[in-house]
Amino acid sequence: MLTIDQARDRAQDIVARAKAAGADAADAVFADDTSLDVSIRLGALEDVGRSENAELGLRVFIGQRSASVSTSHLSSDAMNELVERAIAMAREAPEDAWAGLAPADRLLRGAPPQLDLDDGGAVSPEALKEAALAAEDAARAVPGVSNSEGGSASASRSVWALATSHGFCGAYAATGYSLSASVLAGSGGAMVRDYAHHSARHRHRLEDAATIGTRAGDRAVARLNPGRLTSGAMPIVFDPRVGSSLLGHLIGAISGQAISRKTSFLLEALGTQVFASGVTICDDPHRPQGLRSRPFDGEGLPVSPVEIVSHGMLENWLLDSASARQLGLEPTGHATRGAGGSPGVSTSNLHMMPGMEPPETLIGEVERGVFVTELIGMGVNGVTGDYSRGAAGFLIEKGKITTPVAEFTIAGNLKDMFLNLTPANDLEFRYGTNVPTLRVEGMTVASG
């Protein structure tokens, strides 16, 4: 694997070659990553996988025409061929009035923030196997667990660099570790499954394997012998594991491409109330050791914490340079890049701020409803906001979580769901997108 400096040099070199060959402007991404994965099942090693990949992507501009190419062949001759191919493609591409690099006066200047994303460690397959075994053993030890889908552990390290022809060059490294277990309870057609996992940038921040495994086992056993629901309108309480998906629908609706194409159910919502007044949603790319932290965006712009929704009011679209130009606005530092293609947009450490009440109170106020722990399918219309998904979870009766339930559908419209949403105070940063327990009033439940 290349060092950060070497990765930065790779990206700078290909941009210089593109300019020398006649490109009006260019940018390049270099990504180098390695990963090691170990999976076990029923106490025996099932698979060990190691991957190493280095890829370079180049985007060139000839006037308002552009083309993107990528390669994993990194010899000098291959770089020259890549440049020639990209320029030839750009000359034949249609003009795009919005295409171009990010504004030069908006580029990150000086040293990027230090976010402690790389612990520099290397982990042996033996250590990963031991952790995966411990997680599965703990899960299988839970009374009622009858079978296992396995335990897994992984470690990875990546180096990412971006260079542009108008003055930006930056790179950073990040490590990642994960541990999971998935088990079954019951027998025959009545079997149910559940899982638990944890991820961290630094290995010492991973949860204990036994804790993860026990949580997986407890979750599976709790789902045994699910009943059916009576259809009707009722409150839905979302477990944080699945509640974060609601923020995914929000982000899709406020991305620059959705707004510029007029394909969003929030098309006219900027500056208006879209959530209840107690809801604030933040994006924090500077979170130390955050799973999605980054020192700059995919176009070389600085990034900073921002409130996307403040006390229920929608404050920002998420814009890369192209969509910003089309909308007559400024890019917001949310561009993201892969080795191939043009930038898109994404958030970093997206989260909903906690509310005032503990989840016990949020649930205690429900006379009859459902605590949802699993969502199935993707019946969500990003243009209208119509929402319909299969689900499983637990019945709430007179303020108490009671019996497991399955094979039902929850439905509503995201506009109404957002306005009728109440967050609990139990926010934890466990995933890339994090929410506390959420209650949404007045959704429709249909039994399968």
Coordinates of C-alpha atoms in Angstrom, one line a residue:
M1 CA 0.0 0.0 0.0
L2 CA 1.2 3.5 -0.9
T3 CA 1.8 6.2 1.8
I4 CA -0.3 9.3 1.9
D5 CA 2.4 11.3 0.2
Q6 CA 2.8 8.7 -2.6
A7 CA -1.0 8.6 -3.1
R8 CA -1.1 12.4 -3.4
D9 CA 1.8 12.3 -5.9
R10 CA -0.1 9.7 -8.0
A11 CA -3.1 12.0 -8.3
Q12 CA -1.0 15.1 -9.0
D13 CA 1.0 13.3 -11.7
I14 CA -2.0 12.2 -13.7
V15 CA -3.5 15.7 -13.6
A16 CA -0.3 17.2 -14.8
R17 CA -0.1 14.7 -17.7
A18 CA -3.7 15.6 -18.6
K19 CA -3.0 19.3 -18.7
A20 CA 0.2 18.7 -20.7
A21 CA -1.8 16.6 -23.3
G22 CA -4.3 19.4 -23.9
A23 CA -7.0 19.2 -21.2
D24 CA -8.4 22.6 -20.2
A25 CA -8.9 21.3 -16.6
A26 CA -8.7 17.9 -14.9
D27 CA -9.1 16.3 -11.5
A28 CA -8.1 12.8 -10.3
V29 CA -8.8 10.4 -7.5
F30 CA -6.5 7.7 -6.3
A31 CA -7.7 5.0 -3.9
D32 CA -5.6 2.3 -2.4
D33 CA -7.1 -0.1 0.0
T34 CA -6.5 -3.5 1.6
S35 CA -8.9 -5.6 3.7
L36 CA -8.9 -8.9 5.6
D37 CA -12.1 -10.8 6.4
V38 CA -12.6 -13.9 8.5
S39 CA -15.9 -15.7 8.9
I40 CA -16.7 -18.8 11.0
R41 CA -19.8 -20.9 11.4
L42 CA -20.6 -23.4 14.2
G43 CA -17.2 -23.0 15.7
A44 CA -15.3 -23.8 12.5
L45 CA -13.4 -21.6 10.1
E46 CA -15.6 -21.0 7.0
D47 CA -13.7 -18.4 5.0
V48 CA -10.6 -16.1 5.0
G49 CA -10.5 -13.4 2.4
R50 CA -7.9 -10.8 1.6
S51 CA -8.2 -8.1 -1.0
E52 CA -5.9 -5.4 -2.2
N53 CA -7.0 -2.8 -4.7
A54 CA -5.5 0.3 -6.1
E55 CA -7.5 2.4 -8.6
L56 CA -7.0 5.8 -10.2
G57 CA -9.8 7.8 -11.8
L58 CA -9.3 10.8 -14.1
R59 CA -11.8 13.4 -15.2
V60 CA -10.9 15.8 -18.0
F61 CA -12.6 18.9 -19.4
I62 CA -12.4 20.3 -22.9
G63 CA -14.4 23.4 -22.7
Q64 CA -17.8 22.3 -21.5
R65 CA -17.2 18.7 -22.5
S66 CA -15.9 16.2 -20.1
A67 CA -15.1 12.5 -19.7
S68 CA -14.1 10.2 -16.9
V69 CA -12.0 7.1 -17.0
S70 CA -10.4 4.8 -14.4
T71 CA -7.8 2.1 -14.3
S72 CA -6.0 -0.3 -11.9
H73 CA -2.9 -0.4 -14.2
L74 CA -0.6 2.2 -12.8
S75 CA 2.5 2.0 -15.0
S76 CA 3.7 5.2 -16.7
D77 CA 2.7 3.9 -20.1
A78 CA -0.8 3.0 -18.8
M79 CA -1.1 6.6 -17.4
N80 CA -0.3 8.1 -20.8
E81 CA -2.8 5.8 -22.5
L82 CA -5.4 6.7 -19.8
V83 CA -4.9 10.4 -20.5
E84 CA -5.1 10.0 -24.3
R85 CA -8.3 8.0 -24.0
A86 CA -9.9 10.5 -21.6
I87 CA -9.2 13.5 -23.8
A88 CA -10.4 11.7 -26.9
M89 CA -13.7 10.8 -25.1
A90 CA -14.1 14.3 -23.9
R91 CA -13.8 15.8 -27.4
E92 CA -16.7 13.6 -28.5
A93 CA -18.9 14.2 -25.4
P94 CA -21.9 16.5 -25.5
E95 CA -21.6 19.9 -23.9
D96 CA -22.8 20.3 -20.3
A97 CA -23.3 23.9 -19.2
W98 CA -23.0 23.0 -15.5
A99 CA -19.9 20.8 -15.7
G100 CA -16.6 21.9 -14.3
L101 CA -14.3 21.9 -11.3
A102 CA -15.3 23.4 -8.0
P103 CA -14.9 27.2 -7.7
A104 CA -11.2 27.9 -7.1
D105 CA -11.8 30.4 -4.4
R106 CA -13.7 27.8 -2.4
L107 CA -11.0 25.2 -2.3
L108 CA -9.5 24.0 1.0
R109 CA -6.3 25.9 1.8
G110 CA -3.7 24.9 4.2
A111 CA -3.5 21.6 6.2
P112 CA -6.6 19.6 6.4
P113 CA -8.1 18.8 9.9
Q114 CA -6.6 15.9 11.8
L115 CA -9.5 13.5 12.5
D116 CA -7.7 10.5 14.0
L117 CA -9.1 8.1 11.4
D118 CA -6.0 5.8 11.1
D119 CA -4.7 3.7 13.9
G120 CA -1.9 2.4 11.7
G121 CA -2.5 -1.1 13.0
A122 CA -2.3 -4.5 11.3
V123 CA -4.3 -7.5 12.4
S124 CA -3.5 -11.1 11.9
P125 CA -6.1 -13.6 10.5
E126 CA -5.6 -15.5 13.8
A127 CA -6.7 -12.5 15.8
L128 CA -9.8 -11.9 13.6
K129 CA -10.7 -15.6 13.8
E130 CA -10.5 -15.5 17.6
A131 CA -12.8 -12.5 17.8
A132 CA -15.3 -14.0 15.4
L133 CA -15.3 -17.3 17.3
A134 CA -15.8 -15.5 20.6
A135 CA -18.8 -13.5 19.2
E136 CA -20.5 -16.6 17.8
D137 CA -19.8 -18.7 20.9
A138 CA -21.5 -16.0 23.0
A139 CA -24.5 -15.9 20.7
R140 CA -24.9 -19.7 20.6
A141 CA -24.6 -19.8 24.4
V142 CA -27.9 -17.8 24.8
P143 CA -30.7 -20.3 25.8
G144 CA -33.1 -20.7 22.9
V145 CA -30.6 -20.2 20.1
S146 CA -30.8 -23.2 17.8
N147 CA -28.4 -22.5 14.9
S148 CA -26.0 -20.0 13.6
E149 CA -25.4 -18.1 10.4
G150 CA -21.9 -17.4 11.7
G151 CA -19.6 -14.8 13.1
S152 CA -17.3 -12.5 11.2
A153 CA -14.5 -10.1 11.8
S154 CA -12.7 -7.7 9.4
A155 CA -10.0 -5.1 9.2
S156 CA -9.2 -2.7 6.5
R157 CA -7.0 0.3 5.7
S158 CA -7.4 2.7 2.8
V159 CA -5.6 5.7 1.5
W160 CA -7.5 8.3 -0.6
A161 CA -6.1 11.2 -2.6
L162 CA -7.7 14.0 -4.7
A163 CA -5.9 16.4 -7.0
T164 CA -7.2 19.1 -9.3
S165 CA -5.6 21.3 -11.9
H166 CA -6.7 24.5 -10.3
G167 CA -4.9 24.2 -7.0
F168 CA -6.0 21.5 -4.7
C169 CA -4.2 18.3 -3.6
G170 CA -5.0 16.4 -0.5
A171 CA -4.9 12.8 0.9
Y172 CA -5.7 10.9 4.0
A173 CA -5.7 7.4 5.4
A174 CA -8.4 5.5 7.4
T175 CA -8.6 2.2 9.1
G176 CA -11.8 0.2 9.8
Y177 CA -12.7 -2.8 12.0
S178 CA -15.9 -4.7 12.4
L179 CA -17.3 -7.6 14.3
S180 CA -20.6 -9.4 14.0
A181 CA -22.7 -12.4 14.8
S182 CA -25.9 -13.7 13.3
V183 CA -27.9 -16.6 14.8
L184 CA -31.3 -18.4 14.7
A185 CA -33.8 -19.4 17.3
G186 CA -36.6 -21.9 17.1
S187 CA -36.9 -24.8 14.6
G188 CA -38.4 -25.6 11.2
G189 CA -40.7 -23.1 9.6
A190 CA -40.8 -21.1 12.9
M191 CA -37.2 -20.2 12.9
V192 CA -36.3 -16.5 13.4
R193 CA -33.0 -14.8 13.0
D194 CA -31.3 -11.7 14.3
Y195 CA -27.8 -10.2 14.5
A196 CA -25.6 -7.7 16.2
H197 CA -22.5 -5.9 14.9
H198 CA -20.2 -3.1 15.7
S199 CA -17.7 -1.1 13.6
A200 CA -14.9 1.3 14.6
R201 CA -12.0 3.3 13.1
H202 CA -9.6 2.1 15.8
R203 CA -9.5 -1.5 16.9
H204 CA -9.5 -0.8 20.6
R205 CA -12.8 1.0 20.2
L206 CA -14.6 -2.2 19.1
E207 CA -17.1 -3.6 21.5
D208 CA -16.2 -6.8 23.3
A209 CA -16.9 -9.9 21.2
A210 CA -19.0 -11.5 23.9
T211 CA -21.2 -8.5 24.3
I212 CA -21.9 -8.4 20.5
G213 CA -22.6 -12.1 20.5
T214 CA -24.9 -12.1 23.5
R215 CA -26.8 -9.2 22.0
A216 CA -27.3 -11.2 18.8
G217 CA -28.6 -14.2 20.7
D218 CA -30.9 -12.2 22.9
R219 CA -32.4 -10.5 19.9
A220 CA -33.1 -13.7 18.0
V221 CA -34.7 -15.4 21.0
A222 CA -36.9 -12.4 21.7
R223 CA -38.4 -12.8 18.3
L224 CA -39.6 -16.4 18.8
N225 CA -43.3 -17.2 18.0
P226 CA -44.3 -13.9 16.4
G227 CA -48.0 -13.1 16.2
R228 CA -50.1 -11.1 13.8
L229 CA -51.3 -7.6 14.1
T230 CA -54.8 -6.1 13.7
S231 CA -54.7 -3.6 10.9
G232 CA -55.3 0.0 11.6
A233 CA -53.8 3.4 12.3
M234 CA -51.4 3.5 15.3
P235 CA -48.0 4.9 16.5
I236 CA -44.9 3.3 15.2
V237 CA -41.7 3.3 17.4
F238 CA -38.5 2.8 15.4
D239 CA -35.5 1.1 16.9
P240 CA -32.4 3.1 16.2
R241 CA -31.1 0.3 14.0
V242 CA -33.9 0.9 11.5
G243 CA -34.9 4.5 12.3
S244 CA -31.8 5.8 10.6
S245 CA -33.3 4.8 7.3
L246 CA -35.7 7.7 7.6
L247 CA -32.8 10.1 7.4
G248 CA -31.7 8.3 4.2
H249 CA -35.0 9.3 2.6
L250 CA -34.5 12.8 3.7
I251 CA -31.0 13.1 2.2
G252 CA -32.2 11.6 -1.1
A253 CA -34.9 14.3 -1.2
I254 CA -32.6 17.2 -0.6
S255 CA -29.7 16.2 -2.8
G256 CA -28.8 18.7 -5.6
Q257 CA -29.7 16.2 -8.3
A258 CA -33.1 15.5 -7.0
I259 CA -33.9 19.2 -6.7
S260 CA -32.4 20.2 -10.0
R261 CA -34.4 17.4 -11.7
K262 CA -37.5 18.3 -9.8
T263 CA -37.9 14.7 -8.5
S264 CA -38.2 15.4 -4.8
F265 CA -41.1 15.4 -2.5
L266 CA -39.4 18.3 -0.7
L267 CA -38.9 20.4 -3.8
E268 CA -40.4 23.6 -2.4
A269 CA -39.5 22.9 1.3
L270 CA -36.2 24.9 1.8
G271 CA -36.7 27.3 4.6
T272 CA -39.9 25.7 5.8
Q273 CA -40.8 23.4 8.6
V274 CA -40.5 19.8 7.6
F275 CA -40.1 18.1 11.0
A276 CA -41.6 18.8 14.4
S277 CA -40.0 21.7 16.2
G278 CA -38.1 19.4 18.5
V279 CA -36.1 17.8 15.7
T280 CA -32.6 18.9 14.7
I281 CA -30.5 16.9 12.2
C282 CA -26.8 17.5 11.9
D283 CA -23.9 16.4 9.7
D284 CA -20.5 16.4 11.3
P285 CA -17.5 15.5 9.0
H286 CA -15.1 16.5 11.8
R287 CA -16.1 13.9 14.3
P288 CA -12.8 12.3 15.6
Q289 CA -12.7 8.7 14.6
G290 CA -16.1 9.0 13.0
L291 CA -17.1 6.2 10.6
R292 CA -17.7 8.7 7.8
S293 CA -15.5 11.6 8.9
R294 CA -13.4 13.3 6.2
P295 CA -11.1 16.3 6.0
F296 CA -12.4 17.6 2.7
D297 CA -15.1 16.7 0.2
G298 CA -14.9 15.0 -3.2
E299 CA -14.1 18.2 -5.0
G300 CA -11.5 19.6 -2.6
L301 CA -13.8 21.9 -0.7
P302 CA -13.5 22.3 3.1
V303 CA -16.2 20.6 5.2
S304 CA -17.7 21.6 8.4
P305 CA -20.4 20.6 10.8
V306 CA -23.8 21.9 9.7
E307 CA -27.4 21.7 10.8
I308 CA -29.4 20.4 7.9
V309 CA -32.6 20.6 9.9
S310 CA -32.8 23.1 12.7
H311 CA -35.7 22.8 15.2
G312 CA -37.8 21.3 12.4
M313 CA -36.8 23.8 9.7
L314 CA -35.0 22.6 6.5
E315 CA -31.9 24.8 6.3
N316 CA -29.8 23.3 3.4
W317 CA -29.8 21.5 0.2
L318 CA -26.8 19.2 -0.3
L319 CA -25.0 20.4 -3.4
D320 CA -21.9 19.5 -5.4
S321 CA -20.6 22.1 -7.9
A322 CA -22.6 21.0 -10.9
S323 CA -26.0 21.0 -9.1
A324 CA -25.1 24.3 -7.4
R325 CA -24.4 26.0 -10.7
Q326 CA -27.7 24.7 -12.1
L327 CA -29.6 26.0 -9.1
G328 CA -27.7 29.3 -8.9
L329 CA -26.3 28.5 -5.5
E330 CA -23.0 27.7 -3.9
P331 CA -21.7 24.1 -3.3
T332 CA -22.1 23.0 0.3
G333 CA -19.1 20.7 0.7
H334 CA -21.0 17.5 0.4
A335 CA -19.5 16.2 -2.9
T336 CA -18.4 12.6 -3.0
R337 CA -16.2 10.8 -5.5
G338 CA -15.4 7.4 -6.6
A339 CA -12.6 6.5 -9.0
G340 CA -15.1 6.6 -11.9
G341 CA -17.7 9.1 -12.9
S342 CA -18.6 12.6 -11.8
P343 CA -19.1 13.7 -8.2
G344 CA -22.4 13.1 -6.4
V345 CA -23.4 14.1 -2.9
S346 CA -23.4 12.4 0.4
T347 CA -23.4 13.2 4.1
S348 CA -20.7 12.3 6.6
N349 CA -21.6 11.5 10.2
L350 CA -25.3 12.3 9.9
H351 CA -27.3 12.2 13.1
M352 CA -30.6 13.4 14.7
M353 CA -30.0 15.2 18.0
P354 CA -31.6 13.5 21.0
G355 CA -35.0 14.6 22.3
M356 CA -36.0 15.3 25.9
E357 CA -37.7 12.0 26.9
P358 CA -36.2 8.6 27.5
P359 CA -37.4 5.8 25.2
E360 CA -39.4 4.2 28.1
T361 CA -41.5 7.4 28.3
L362 CA -41.9 7.6 24.5
I363 CA -43.2 4.0 24.5
G364 CA -45.1 4.4 27.8
E365 CA -47.4 7.0 26.1
V366 CA -48.5 4.5 23.4
E367 CA -51.8 2.7 24.2
R368 CA -51.4 0.4 21.3
G369 CA -48.7 0.5 18.6
V370 CA -45.6 -1.3 17.3
F371 CA -41.9 -1.2 18.1
V372 CA -40.3 -1.9 14.7
T373 CA -36.9 -3.7 14.7
E374 CA -36.7 -4.8 11.1
L375 CA -37.7 -3.2 7.8
I376 CA -38.1 -5.2 4.6
G377 CA -38.2 -4.0 1.0
M378 CA -38.0 -0.5 -0.4
G379 CA -41.5 0.7 -1.2
V380 CA -40.6 4.4 -0.9
N381 CA -41.4 7.0 -3.7
G382 CA -38.9 9.8 -3.6
V383 CA -41.1 12.0 -5.8
T384 CA -44.3 11.8 -3.8
G385 CA -43.0 10.8 -0.4
D386 CA -45.3 7.8 -0.2
Y387 CA -43.9 5.2 2.2
S388 CA -44.8 1.5 2.5
R389 CA -42.4 -1.2 3.9
G390 CA -42.7 -4.6 5.3
A391 CA -41.7 -4.8 9.0
A392 CA -41.3 -7.0 12.1
G393 CA -41.0 -6.1 15.7
F394 CA -43.0 -6.1 18.9
L395 CA -46.5 -5.1 19.9
I396 CA -46.8 -2.2 22.3
E397 CA -49.8 -2.5 24.7
K398 CA -50.6 0.0 27.3
G399 CA -47.2 1.5 27.2
K400 CA -45.3 -1.8 27.4
I401 CA -43.4 -3.8 24.8
T402 CA -45.1 -7.2 24.8
T403 CA -45.1 -10.0 22.2
P404 CA -43.2 -10.3 18.9
V405 CA -45.1 -9.6 15.7
A406 CA -44.2 -10.1 12.1
E407 CA -45.5 -10.1 8.5
F408 CA -47.1 -6.7 8.5
T409 CA -46.7 -3.5 6.5
I410 CA -46.3 0.1 7.8
A411 CA -47.4 2.9 5.5
G412 CA -47.7 6.7 5.4
N413 CA -46.2 9.7 3.6
L414 CA -42.8 10.9 4.6
K415 CA -44.0 14.5 4.8
D416 CA -46.6 13.6 7.5
M417 CA -44.2 11.1 9.1
F418 CA -41.5 13.8 9.5
L419 CA -43.9 16.3 11.0
N420 CA -45.3 13.7 13.5
L421 CA -41.9 12.3 14.6
T422 CA -40.6 12.6 18.2
P423 CA -37.0 11.5 19.1
A424 CA -36.1 10.0 22.4
N425 CA -32.9 10.9 24.3
D426 CA -30.9 7.7 23.7
L427 CA -28.7 8.8 20.7
E428 CA -25.6 6.6 20.3
F429 CA -22.9 7.0 17.6
R430 CA -22.7 3.4 16.4
Y431 CA -23.2 3.7 12.6
G432 CA -22.6 6.1 9.8
T433 CA -26.1 7.5 10.3
N434 CA -27.4 7.6 13.8
V435 CA -30.8 8.4 15.4
P436 CA -32.3 7.9 18.8
T437 CA -35.4 5.8 19.3
L438 CA -38.1 7.5 17.2
R439 CA -41.9 7.6 17.5
V440 CA -44.1 8.4 14.5
E441 CA -47.8 9.0 15.1
G442 CA -50.6 8.0 12.9
M443 CA -49.1 5.4 10.5
T444 CA -51.2 2.7 8.9
V445 CA -50.5 -0.9 9.8
A446 CA -51.7 -3.7 7.5
S447 CA -51.4 -7.3 8.6
G448 CA -49.9 -9.7 6.0

